[in-house]
Amino acid sequence: MSQPDKPLLGGIEAGGTKFVLAVGHSPTEIFKRHEIPTRDPATTLAEASEWFESQRPISALGIASFGPVDLDGSSPRWGHITNTPKPGWSNCDVAGYFTKRFGVPIGFDTDVNGAALAEYQYGAGKGASSLAYITVGTGIGGGLVFDGQAVHGAAHPEMGHIFPRRHGDDREFKGICPHHSDCLEGLASGPAIKARWGPSLSELPADHKAHEIIADYLAQLAHSLIAMTAVETIVFGGGVMKTAGLLERVNHRTSELGATYFPGGSKHKIVSPGLGQNAGLAGALMLAPSD
Ligand code: ZN
């Protein structure tokens, strides 16, 4: 229940197909949510603002956005979506729009970093030192949290664009990434699966070789993450991961690839999101600056 004496936080999970909006006292006390389709920036941002204006005033806002985004606090383009293939959204000043409209402190990060923070704090990563959140859907992206902080370097990671070793039964397909052709996203995202085989992975028969091929590529990402960061918990979410048996296949293939080599042993876990569909939204609320 909303308590009028407690500050109200706003959260936006800004996705390529929909914006999910929420108000709550904390990431675990969300009491109103609302979804709007992602259209052009002017329409979408105005519609989101109008919904927040119809609520009790918010004291801070967290935005977990599709990317790529500028996260450099010293950059004049902080809070912008940068160079996206999504029509109209390149160079969109998302954080600035809401700052102007509401005049409240704003936190901003990628959708996957938001989801990683929420899973680390409240979901599948409870008690773990570190967590990676991978989404496999229209694209493939990943966020990484160590000691409660999302990892940022010069910008945010782009884990979906690593180059996996090609599967022996998948040598011909060129891949669909406009930047790298056969990077992981170019080979294993939802559109890459449809480009090769027609239907989605969950529509293909359970004995179709696509299941093994996609699991192999995703397992290579898990293997690389463990090799490079020793991350403890890896969460796989997103539409493609709803395919029956896929997570189990990824788990199995990752242990085949790594055998018993990694010193973290059984501490490394590959799991489904503990927060289900709410990871992104809870993450957005976690990004809202609180004092
Ligand atoms: Zn790529």
PDB file of C-alpha atoms and ligand atoms in Angstrom:
ATOM      1  CA  MET A   1       0.000   0.000   0.000  1.00  0.00           C
ATOM      2  CA  SER A   2       1.112   3.521  -0.717  1.00  0.00           C
ATOM      3  CA  GLN A   3       2.082   5.393   2.435  1.00  0.00           C
ATOM      4  CA  PRO A   4       1.692   9.135   1.852  1.00  0.00           C
ATOM      5  CA  ASP A   5       4.476  10.006   4.328  1.00  0.00           C
ATOM      6  CA  LYS A   6       7.058   7.803   2.572  1.00  0.00           C
ATOM      7  CA  PRO A   7       8.863   9.056  -0.564  1.00  0.00           C
ATOM      8  CA  LEU A   8       7.566   7.622  -3.792  1.00  0.00           C
ATOM      9  CA  LEU A   9      10.067   6.346  -6.349  1.00  0.00           C
ATOM     10  CA  GLY A  10       9.445   6.038 -10.064  1.00  0.00           C
ATOM     11  CA  GLY A  11      10.933   3.364 -12.296  1.00  0.00           C
ATOM     12  CA  ILE A  12      11.055   2.969 -16.072  1.00  0.00           C
ATOM     13  CA  GLU A  13      12.103  -0.205 -17.822  1.00  0.00           C
ATOM     14  CA  ALA A  14      12.648   1.258 -21.268  1.00  0.00           C
ATOM     15  CA  GLY A  15      12.561  -1.550 -23.795  1.00  0.00           C
ATOM     16  CA  GLY A  16      12.610  -1.604 -27.563  1.00  0.00           C
ATOM     17  CA  THR A  17       9.006  -2.834 -27.781  1.00  0.00           C
ATOM     18  CA  LYS A  18       7.465  -1.531 -24.558  1.00  0.00           C
ATOM     19  CA  PHE A  19       8.077   0.820 -21.671  1.00  0.00           C
ATOM     20  CA  VAL A  20       7.118  -0.549 -18.259  1.00  0.00           C
ATOM     21  CA  LEU A  21       6.463   2.166 -15.687  1.00  0.00           C
ATOM     22  CA  ALA A  22       6.050   1.788 -11.953  1.00  0.00           C
ATOM     23  CA  VAL A  23       5.829   3.671  -8.699  1.00  0.00           C
ATOM     24  CA  GLY A  24       6.703   2.227  -5.326  1.00  0.00           C
ATOM     25  CA  HIS A  25       8.505   2.830  -2.071  1.00  0.00           C
ATOM     26  CA  SER A  26      11.281   0.390  -2.992  1.00  0.00           C
ATOM     27  CA  PRO A  27      12.072  -2.272  -5.613  1.00  0.00           C
ATOM     28  CA  THR A  28      10.133  -4.789  -3.521  1.00  0.00           C
ATOM     29  CA  GLU A  29       7.216  -2.462  -2.789  1.00  0.00           C
ATOM     30  CA  ILE A  30       5.879  -1.700  -6.252  1.00  0.00           C
ATOM     31  CA  PHE A  31       2.214  -0.867  -6.015  1.00  0.00           C
ATOM     32  CA  LYS A  32       1.345   0.421  -9.451  1.00  0.00           C
ATOM     33  CA  ARG A  33       2.678  -0.532 -12.863  1.00  0.00           C
ATOM     34  CA  HIS A  34       1.710   0.463 -16.346  1.00  0.00           C
ATOM     35  CA  GLU A  35       2.858  -0.584 -19.813  1.00  0.00           C
ATOM     36  CA  ILE A  36       2.966   1.489 -22.962  1.00  0.00           C
ATOM     37  CA  PRO A  37       4.203   0.474 -26.420  1.00  0.00           C
ATOM     38  CA  THR A  38       7.515   1.979 -27.560  1.00  0.00           C
ATOM     39  CA  ARG A  39       6.714   4.319 -30.438  1.00  0.00           C
ATOM     40  CA  ASP A  40       8.745   7.359 -31.500  1.00  0.00           C
ATOM     41  CA  PRO A  41      10.595   9.108 -28.640  1.00  0.00           C
ATOM     42  CA  ALA A  42       8.369  12.224 -28.446  1.00  0.00           C
ATOM     43  CA  THR A  43       5.153  10.194 -28.154  1.00  0.00           C
ATOM     44  CA  THR A  44       6.563   7.539 -25.836  1.00  0.00           C
ATOM     45  CA  LEU A  45       8.321   9.883 -23.404  1.00  0.00           C
ATOM     46  CA  ALA A  46       5.287  12.192 -23.248  1.00  0.00           C
ATOM     47  CA  GLU A  47       2.981   9.258 -22.570  1.00  0.00           C
ATOM     48  CA  ALA A  48       5.282   7.960 -19.825  1.00  0.00           C
ATOM     49  CA  SER A  49       5.425  11.405 -18.204  1.00  0.00           C
ATOM     50  CA  GLU A  50       1.658  11.757 -18.260  1.00  0.00           C
ATOM     51  CA  TRP A  51       1.269   8.482 -16.412  1.00  0.00           C
ATOM     52  CA  PHE A  52       3.724   9.577 -13.694  1.00  0.00           C
ATOM     53  CA  GLU A  53       1.920  12.914 -13.443  1.00  0.00           C
ATOM     54  CA  SER A  54      -1.312  11.053 -12.748  1.00  0.00           C
ATOM     55  CA  GLN A  55       0.353   9.477  -9.686  1.00  0.00           C
ATOM     56  CA  ARG A  56       1.403  11.043  -6.396  1.00  0.00           C
ATOM     57  CA  PRO A  57       4.605  13.114  -7.022  1.00  0.00           C
ATOM     58  CA  ILE A  58       7.776  11.037  -7.221  1.00  0.00           C
ATOM     59  CA  SER A  59      10.928  12.010  -5.318  1.00  0.00           C
ATOM     60  CA  ALA A  60      13.366  10.221  -7.646  1.00  0.00           C
ATOM     61  CA  LEU A  61      13.318   8.244 -10.864  1.00  0.00           C
ATOM     62  CA  GLY A  62      15.335   5.244 -12.073  1.00  0.00           C
ATOM     63  CA  ILE A  63      15.592   4.403 -15.763  1.00  0.00           C
ATOM     64  CA  ALA A  64      16.855   1.041 -17.043  1.00  0.00           C
ATOM     65  CA  SER A  65      17.076   1.498 -20.780  1.00  0.00           C
ATOM     66  CA  PHE A  66      17.737  -0.432 -23.926  1.00  0.00           C
ATOM     67  CA  GLY A  67      21.039   0.593 -25.406  1.00  0.00           C
ATOM     68  CA  PRO A  68      23.548   1.500 -26.321  1.00  0.00           C
ATOM     69  CA  VAL A  69      23.538   4.346 -23.809  1.00  0.00           C
ATOM     70  CA  ASP A  70      26.000   6.924 -22.487  1.00  0.00           C
ATOM     71  CA  LEU A  71      26.770   6.222 -18.804  1.00  0.00           C
ATOM     72  CA  ASP A  72      29.732   8.572 -18.417  1.00  0.00           C
ATOM     73  CA  GLY A  73      28.745  11.016 -15.666  1.00  0.00           C
ATOM     74  CA  SER A  74      31.138  13.656 -17.017  1.00  0.00           C
ATOM     75  CA  SER A  75      29.789  13.454 -20.567  1.00  0.00           C
ATOM     76  CA  PRO A  76      27.271  15.996 -21.887  1.00  0.00           C
ATOM     77  CA  ARG A  77      25.519  13.007 -23.423  1.00  0.00           C
ATOM     78  CA  TRP A  78      25.049  11.138 -20.129  1.00  0.00           C
ATOM     79  CA  GLY A  79      21.591   9.592 -20.050  1.00  0.00           C
ATOM     80  CA  HIS A  80      21.235   9.512 -23.833  1.00  0.00           C
ATOM     81  CA  ILE A  81      20.512   6.492 -25.960  1.00  0.00           C
ATOM     82  CA  THR A  82      23.409   6.757 -28.407  1.00  0.00           C
ATOM     83  CA  ASN A  83      23.637   5.039 -31.781  1.00  0.00           C
ATOM     84  CA  THR A  84      20.766   2.578 -31.950  1.00  0.00           C
ATOM     85  CA  PRO A  85      19.333   0.903 -35.045  1.00  0.00           C
ATOM     86  CA  LYS A  86      15.872   1.610 -33.584  1.00  0.00           C
ATOM     87  CA  PRO A  87      14.424   4.335 -35.850  1.00  0.00           C
ATOM     88  CA  GLY A  88      14.241   7.781 -34.262  1.00  0.00           C
ATOM     89  CA  TRP A  89      15.891   6.844 -30.978  1.00  0.00           C
ATOM     90  CA  SER A  90      19.547   7.586 -31.765  1.00  0.00           C
ATOM     91  CA  ASN A  91      20.873  10.464 -29.619  1.00  0.00           C
ATOM     92  CA  CYS A  92      17.657  10.615 -27.614  1.00  0.00           C
ATOM     93  CA  ASP A  93      18.192  12.379 -24.284  1.00  0.00           C
ATOM     94  CA  VAL A  94      16.000  10.105 -22.163  1.00  0.00           C
ATOM     95  CA  ALA A  95      17.295  11.128 -18.720  1.00  0.00           C
ATOM     96  CA  GLY A  96      17.313  14.818 -19.693  1.00  0.00           C
ATOM     97  CA  TYR A  97      13.694  14.678 -20.782  1.00  0.00           C
ATOM     98  CA  PHE A  98      12.537  13.446 -17.366  1.00  0.00           C
ATOM     99  CA  THR A  99      14.909  15.778 -15.490  1.00  0.00           C
ATOM    100  CA  LYS A 100      13.308  18.740 -17.264  1.00  0.00           C
ATOM    101  CA  ARG A 101       9.812  17.451 -16.740  1.00  0.00           C
ATOM    102  CA  PHE A 102      10.041  16.385 -13.075  1.00  0.00           C
ATOM    103  CA  GLY A 103      13.144  18.099 -11.616  1.00  0.00           C
ATOM    104  CA  VAL A 104      13.961  15.069  -9.449  1.00  0.00           C
ATOM    105  CA  PRO A 105      17.234  13.082  -9.127  1.00  0.00           C
ATOM    106  CA  ILE A 106      17.519  10.493 -11.882  1.00  0.00           C
ATOM    107  CA  GLY A 107      19.475   7.238 -12.034  1.00  0.00           C
ATOM    108  CA  PHE A 108      20.207   5.744 -15.425  1.00  0.00           C
ATOM    109  CA  ASP A 109      21.750   2.484 -16.613  1.00  0.00           C
ATOM    110  CA  THR A 110      21.173  -0.266 -19.146  1.00  0.00           C
ATOM    111  CA  ASP A 111      18.159  -2.565 -18.853  1.00  0.00           C
ATOM    112  CA  VAL A 112      20.441  -5.548 -18.302  1.00  0.00           C
ATOM    113  CA  ASN A 113      22.519  -3.820 -15.622  1.00  0.00           C
ATOM    114  CA  GLY A 114      19.247  -2.932 -13.892  1.00  0.00           C
ATOM    115  CA  ALA A 115      18.061  -6.525 -14.091  1.00  0.00           C
ATOM    116  CA  ALA A 116      21.456  -7.747 -12.878  1.00  0.00           C
ATOM    117  CA  LEU A 117      21.313  -5.421  -9.855  1.00  0.00           C
ATOM    118  CA  ALA A 118      17.799  -6.595  -8.973  1.00  0.00           C
ATOM    119  CA  GLU A 119      18.608 -10.281  -9.378  1.00  0.00           C
ATOM    120  CA  TYR A 120      21.773  -9.832  -7.316  1.00  0.00           C
ATOM    121  CA  GLN A 121      19.942  -8.080  -4.495  1.00  0.00           C
ATOM    122  CA  TYR A 122      16.535  -9.746  -4.452  1.00  0.00           C
ATOM    123  CA  GLY A 123      16.474 -12.658  -6.891  1.00  0.00           C
ATOM    124  CA  ALA A 124      18.627 -15.568  -8.019  1.00  0.00           C
ATOM    125  CA  GLY A 125      21.823 -13.965  -6.733  1.00  0.00           C
ATOM    126  CA  LYS A 126      20.876 -13.577  -3.088  1.00  0.00           C
ATOM    127  CA  GLY A 127      23.972 -14.524  -1.077  1.00  0.00           C
ATOM    128  CA  ALA A 128      26.270 -14.632  -4.126  1.00  0.00           C
ATOM    129  CA  SER A 129      29.330 -12.372  -4.444  1.00  0.00           C
ATOM    130  CA  SER A 130      28.661 -11.595  -8.083  1.00  0.00           C
ATOM    131  CA  LEU A 131      26.083 -12.055 -10.794  1.00  0.00           C
ATOM    132  CA  ALA A 132      25.699 -11.719 -14.542  1.00  0.00           C
ATOM    133  CA  TYR A 133      22.287 -11.237 -16.128  1.00  0.00           C
ATOM    134  CA  ILE A 134      22.008 -12.286 -19.767  1.00  0.00           C
ATOM    135  CA  THR A 135      18.945 -11.687 -21.879  1.00  0.00           C
ATOM    136  CA  VAL A 136      18.415 -13.720 -25.039  1.00  0.00           C
ATOM    137  CA  GLY A 137      15.608 -12.304 -27.142  1.00  0.00           C
ATOM    138  CA  THR A 138      15.448  -9.854 -30.055  1.00  0.00           C
ATOM    139  CA  GLY A 139      19.088  -9.204 -29.181  1.00  0.00           C
ATOM    140  CA  ILE A 140      21.534 -10.614 -26.665  1.00  0.00           C
ATOM    141  CA  GLY A 141      22.824  -8.415 -23.864  1.00  0.00           C
ATOM    142  CA  GLY A 142      24.366  -8.833 -20.473  1.00  0.00           C
ATOM    143  CA  GLY A 143      24.985  -6.917 -17.268  1.00  0.00           C
ATOM    144  CA  LEU A 144      27.517  -7.751 -14.592  1.00  0.00           C
ATOM    145  CA  VAL A 145      27.382  -6.932 -10.882  1.00  0.00           C
ATOM    146  CA  PHE A 146      30.280  -7.314  -8.477  1.00  0.00           C
ATOM    147  CA  ASP A 147      29.974  -6.378  -4.794  1.00  0.00           C
ATOM    148  CA  GLY A 148      26.663  -4.690  -5.459  1.00  0.00           C
ATOM    149  CA  GLN A 149      27.921  -2.457  -8.278  1.00  0.00           C
ATOM    150  CA  ALA A 150      27.164  -2.766 -11.984  1.00  0.00           C
ATOM    151  CA  VAL A 151      30.400  -3.021 -13.960  1.00  0.00           C
ATOM    152  CA  HIS A 152      31.090  -0.003 -16.196  1.00  0.00           C
ATOM    153  CA  GLY A 153      34.300   0.519 -18.069  1.00  0.00           C
ATOM    154  CA  ALA A 154      34.567   3.158 -20.760  1.00  0.00           C
ATOM    155  CA  ALA A 155      30.866   2.382 -21.230  1.00  0.00           C
ATOM    156  CA  HIS A 156      28.706  -0.677 -20.554  1.00  0.00           C
ATOM    157  CA  PRO A 157      29.593  -4.215 -21.625  1.00  0.00           C
ATOM    158  CA  GLU A 158      28.228  -5.589 -24.893  1.00  0.00           C
ATOM    159  CA  MET A 159      28.424  -9.285 -24.070  1.00  0.00           C
ATOM    160  CA  GLY A 160      26.131 -10.324 -26.897  1.00  0.00           C
ATOM    161  CA  HIS A 161      28.805  -9.390 -29.401  1.00  0.00           C
ATOM    162  CA  ILE A 162      31.536 -11.867 -28.495  1.00  0.00           C
ATOM    163  CA  PHE A 163      32.596 -14.282 -31.228  1.00  0.00           C
ATOM    164  CA  PRO A 164      31.803 -17.874 -30.332  1.00  0.00           C
ATOM    165  CA  ARG A 165      33.537 -20.824 -31.968  1.00  0.00           C
ATOM    166  CA  ARG A 166      31.221 -22.002 -34.741  1.00  0.00           C
ATOM    167  CA  HIS A 167      29.261 -25.193 -34.134  1.00  0.00           C
ATOM    168  CA  GLY A 168      30.176 -28.036 -36.512  1.00  0.00           C
ATOM    169  CA  ASP A 169      26.601 -28.216 -37.872  1.00  0.00           C
ATOM    170  CA  ASP A 170      26.286 -24.459 -38.298  1.00  0.00           C
ATOM    171  CA  ARG A 171      29.091 -23.470 -40.624  1.00  0.00           C
ATOM    172  CA  GLU A 172      27.064 -22.000 -43.502  1.00  0.00           C
ATOM    173  CA  PHE A 173      24.855 -19.388 -41.826  1.00  0.00           C
ATOM    174  CA  LYS A 174      26.470 -15.961 -42.127  1.00  0.00           C
ATOM    175  CA  GLY A 175      24.883 -14.428 -39.023  1.00  0.00           C
ATOM    176  CA  ILE A 176      22.692 -11.341 -38.851  1.00  0.00           C
ATOM    177  CA  CYS A 177      24.555  -8.801 -36.708  1.00  0.00           C
ATOM    178  CA  PRO A 178      24.910  -5.631 -38.839  1.00  0.00           C
ATOM    179  CA  HIS A 179      28.264  -4.909 -37.147  1.00  0.00           C
ATOM    180  CA  HIS A 180      29.907  -8.344 -36.780  1.00  0.00           C
ATOM    181  CA  SER A 181      27.796 -10.821 -38.784  1.00  0.00           C
ATOM    182  CA  ASP A 182      28.413 -14.014 -36.795  1.00  0.00           C
ATOM    183  CA  CYS A 183      28.878 -12.711 -33.266  1.00  0.00           C
ATOM    184  CA  LEU A 184      26.769 -14.358 -30.549  1.00  0.00           C
ATOM    185  CA  GLU A 185      23.788 -12.067 -31.205  1.00  0.00           C
ATOM    186  CA  GLY A 186      24.189 -12.630 -34.934  1.00  0.00           C
ATOM    187  CA  LEU A 187      23.978 -16.395 -34.364  1.00  0.00           C
ATOM    188  CA  ALA A 188      21.792 -17.063 -31.336  1.00  0.00           C
ATOM    189  CA  SER A 189      19.270 -14.212 -30.899  1.00  0.00           C
ATOM    190  CA  GLY A 190      15.593 -14.817 -31.678  1.00  0.00           C
ATOM    191  CA  PRO A 191      15.816 -13.220 -35.157  1.00  0.00           C
ATOM    192  CA  ALA A 192      18.990 -15.224 -35.955  1.00  0.00           C
ATOM    193  CA  ILE A 193      17.153 -18.451 -35.082  1.00  0.00           C
ATOM    194  CA  LYS A 194      14.220 -17.513 -37.330  1.00  0.00           C
ATOM    195  CA  ALA A 195      16.557 -16.459 -40.146  1.00  0.00           C
ATOM    196  CA  ARG A 196      18.066 -19.980 -40.236  1.00  0.00           C
ATOM    197  CA  TRP A 197      15.202 -22.284 -39.413  1.00  0.00           C
ATOM    198  CA  GLY A 198      11.949 -20.327 -39.875  1.00  0.00           C
ATOM    199  CA  PRO A 199      10.074 -20.823 -36.597  1.00  0.00           C
ATOM    200  CA  SER A 200      11.227 -19.729 -33.160  1.00  0.00           C
ATOM    201  CA  LEU A 201      13.288 -22.148 -31.068  1.00  0.00           C
ATOM    202  CA  SER A 202      10.334 -23.092 -28.885  1.00  0.00           C
ATOM    203  CA  GLU A 203       8.301 -23.959 -32.003  1.00  0.00           C
ATOM    204  CA  LEU A 204      10.970 -26.299 -33.383  1.00  0.00           C
ATOM    205  CA  PRO A 205      10.701 -29.991 -32.394  1.00  0.00           C
ATOM    206  CA  ALA A 206      12.673 -30.952 -29.263  1.00  0.00           C
ATOM    207  CA  ASP A 207      15.005 -33.175 -31.294  1.00  0.00           C
ATOM    208  CA  HIS A 208      15.855 -30.418 -33.826  1.00  0.00           C
ATOM    209  CA  LYS A 209      19.575 -29.721 -33.943  1.00  0.00           C
ATOM    210  CA  ALA A 210      18.891 -25.980 -33.389  1.00  0.00           C
ATOM    211  CA  HIS A 211      18.467 -26.645 -29.663  1.00  0.00           C
ATOM    212  CA  GLU A 212      21.956 -28.074 -29.347  1.00  0.00           C
ATOM    213  CA  ILE A 213      23.519 -25.395 -31.553  1.00  0.00           C
ATOM    214  CA  ILE A 214      21.961 -22.449 -29.681  1.00  0.00           C
ATOM    215  CA  ALA A 215      22.765 -24.013 -26.303  1.00  0.00           C
ATOM    216  CA  ASP A 216      26.366 -24.431 -27.426  1.00  0.00           C
ATOM    217  CA  TYR A 217      26.703 -20.747 -28.343  1.00  0.00           C
ATOM    218  CA  LEU A 218      25.096 -19.543 -25.111  1.00  0.00           C
ATOM    219  CA  ALA A 219      27.268 -21.932 -23.108  1.00  0.00           C
ATOM    220  CA  GLN A 220      30.313 -20.360 -24.726  1.00  0.00           C
ATOM    221  CA  LEU A 221      29.230 -16.986 -23.332  1.00  0.00           C
ATOM    222  CA  ALA A 222      28.812 -18.535 -19.869  1.00  0.00           C
ATOM    223  CA  HIS A 223      32.232 -20.187 -20.214  1.00  0.00           C
ATOM    224  CA  SER A 224      33.863 -16.897 -21.264  1.00  0.00           C
ATOM    225  CA  LEU A 225      32.199 -15.009 -18.407  1.00  0.00           C
ATOM    226  CA  ILE A 226      33.452 -17.521 -15.864  1.00  0.00           C
ATOM    227  CA  ALA A 227      36.914 -17.599 -17.442  1.00  0.00           C
ATOM    228  CA  MET A 228      37.273 -13.824 -17.502  1.00  0.00           C
ATOM    229  CA  THR A 229      35.470 -12.715 -14.360  1.00  0.00           C
ATOM    230  CA  ALA A 230      34.906 -15.836 -12.189  1.00  0.00           C
ATOM    231  CA  VAL A 231      31.338 -14.577 -11.741  1.00  0.00           C
ATOM    232  CA  GLU A 232      29.379 -16.781  -9.349  1.00  0.00           C
ATOM    233  CA  THR A 233      25.784 -16.741 -10.622  1.00  0.00           C
ATOM    234  CA  ILE A 234      24.772 -16.385 -14.270  1.00  0.00           C
ATOM    235  CA  VAL A 235      21.085 -15.678 -14.880  1.00  0.00           C
ATOM    236  CA  PHE A 236      19.681 -16.343 -18.345  1.00  0.00           C
ATOM    237  CA  GLY A 237      16.418 -14.531 -19.126  1.00  0.00           C
ATOM    238  CA  GLY A 238      14.600 -13.224 -22.209  1.00  0.00           C
ATOM    239  CA  GLY A 239      12.095 -14.702 -24.653  1.00  0.00           C
ATOM    240  CA  VAL A 240      14.331 -17.346 -26.237  1.00  0.00           C
ATOM    241  CA  MET A 241      15.165 -18.750 -22.784  1.00  0.00           C
ATOM    242  CA  LYS A 242      11.505 -19.701 -22.316  1.00  0.00           C
ATOM    243  CA  THR A 243      12.193 -22.599 -24.719  1.00  0.00           C
ATOM    244  CA  ALA A 244      11.638 -25.836 -22.788  1.00  0.00           C
ATOM    245  CA  GLY A 245      14.912 -27.507 -21.859  1.00  0.00           C
ATOM    246  CA  LEU A 246      17.197 -24.712 -23.100  1.00  0.00           C
ATOM    247  CA  LEU A 247      18.545 -23.641 -19.705  1.00  0.00           C
ATOM    248  CA  GLU A 248      19.323 -27.289 -18.874  1.00  0.00           C
ATOM    249  CA  ARG A 249      21.125 -27.683 -22.200  1.00  0.00           C
ATOM    250  CA  VAL A 250      23.156 -24.513 -21.578  1.00  0.00           C
ATOM    251  CA  ASN A 251      24.069 -25.772 -18.112  1.00  0.00           C
ATOM    252  CA  HIS A 252      25.093 -29.152 -19.429  1.00  0.00           C
ATOM    253  CA  ARG A 253      27.112 -27.727 -22.315  1.00  0.00           C
ATOM    254  CA  THR A 254      28.857 -25.183 -20.072  1.00  0.00           C
ATOM    255  CA  SER A 255      30.104 -27.935 -17.793  1.00  0.00           C
ATOM    256  CA  GLU A 256      31.199 -29.954 -20.817  1.00  0.00           C
ATOM    257  CA  LEU A 257      33.188 -26.972 -22.079  1.00  0.00           C
ATOM    258  CA  GLY A 258      34.735 -26.100 -18.725  1.00  0.00           C
ATOM    259  CA  ALA A 259      34.966 -29.661 -17.424  1.00  0.00           C
ATOM    260  CA  THR A 260      36.361 -29.429 -13.902  1.00  0.00           C
ATOM    261  CA  TYR A 261      38.949 -26.812 -14.665  1.00  0.00           C
ATOM    262  CA  PHE A 262      37.538 -23.663 -13.082  1.00  0.00           C
ATOM    263  CA  PRO A 263      38.598 -23.197  -9.448  1.00  0.00           C
ATOM    264  CA  GLY A 264      35.162 -21.821  -8.470  1.00  0.00           C
ATOM    265  CA  GLY A 265      33.754 -25.328  -8.986  1.00  0.00           C
ATOM    266  CA  SER A 266      30.157 -25.730  -7.885  1.00  0.00           C
ATOM    267  CA  LYS A 267      29.930 -22.059  -6.821  1.00  0.00           C
ATOM    268  CA  HIS A 268      29.286 -21.223 -10.488  1.00  0.00           C
ATOM    269  CA  LYS A 269      25.576 -21.477 -11.149  1.00  0.00           C
ATOM    270  CA  ILE A 270      23.510 -20.974 -14.300  1.00  0.00           C
ATOM    271  CA  VAL A 271      19.883 -20.278 -13.442  1.00  0.00           C
ATOM    272  CA  SER A 272      16.591 -18.647 -14.496  1.00  0.00           C
ATOM    273  CA  PRO A 273      15.647 -15.195 -13.177  1.00  0.00           C
ATOM    274  CA  GLY A 274      14.490 -15.408  -9.552  1.00  0.00           C
ATOM    275  CA  LEU A 275      12.291 -12.352 -10.086  1.00  0.00           C
ATOM    276  CA  GLY A 276      10.727 -13.678 -13.272  1.00  0.00           C
ATOM    277  CA  GLN A 277       9.441 -10.846 -15.463  1.00  0.00           C
ATOM    278  CA  ASN A 278       9.967  -8.266 -12.704  1.00  0.00           C
ATOM    279  CA  ALA A 279      13.783  -8.135 -12.729  1.00  0.00           C
ATOM    280  CA  GLY A 280      13.986  -5.189 -15.128  1.00  0.00           C
ATOM    281  CA  LEU A 281      11.407  -3.102 -13.331  1.00  0.00           C
ATOM    282  CA  ALA A 282      12.820  -3.817  -9.869  1.00  0.00           C
ATOM    283  CA  GLY A 283      16.201  -2.859 -11.326  1.00  0.00           C
ATOM    284  CA  ALA A 284      14.831   0.440 -12.592  1.00  0.00           C
ATOM    285  CA  LEU A 285      13.559   1.289  -9.106  1.00  0.00           C
ATOM    286  CA  MET A 286      16.954   0.324  -7.643  1.00  0.00           C
ATOM    287  CA  LEU A 287      18.545   2.907  -9.925  1.00  0.00           C
ATOM    288  CA  ALA A 288      16.366   5.704  -8.491  1.00  0.00           C
ATOM    289  CA  PRO A 289      18.741   7.742  -6.296  1.00  0.00           C
ATOM    290  CA  SER A 290      17.671   7.585  -2.655  1.00  0.00           C
ATOM    291  CA  ASP A 291      19.129   9.453   0.272  1.00  0.00           C
TER     292      ASP A 291
HETATM  293 ZN    ZN B   1      27.506  -8.161 -33.094  1.00  0.00          ZN
END
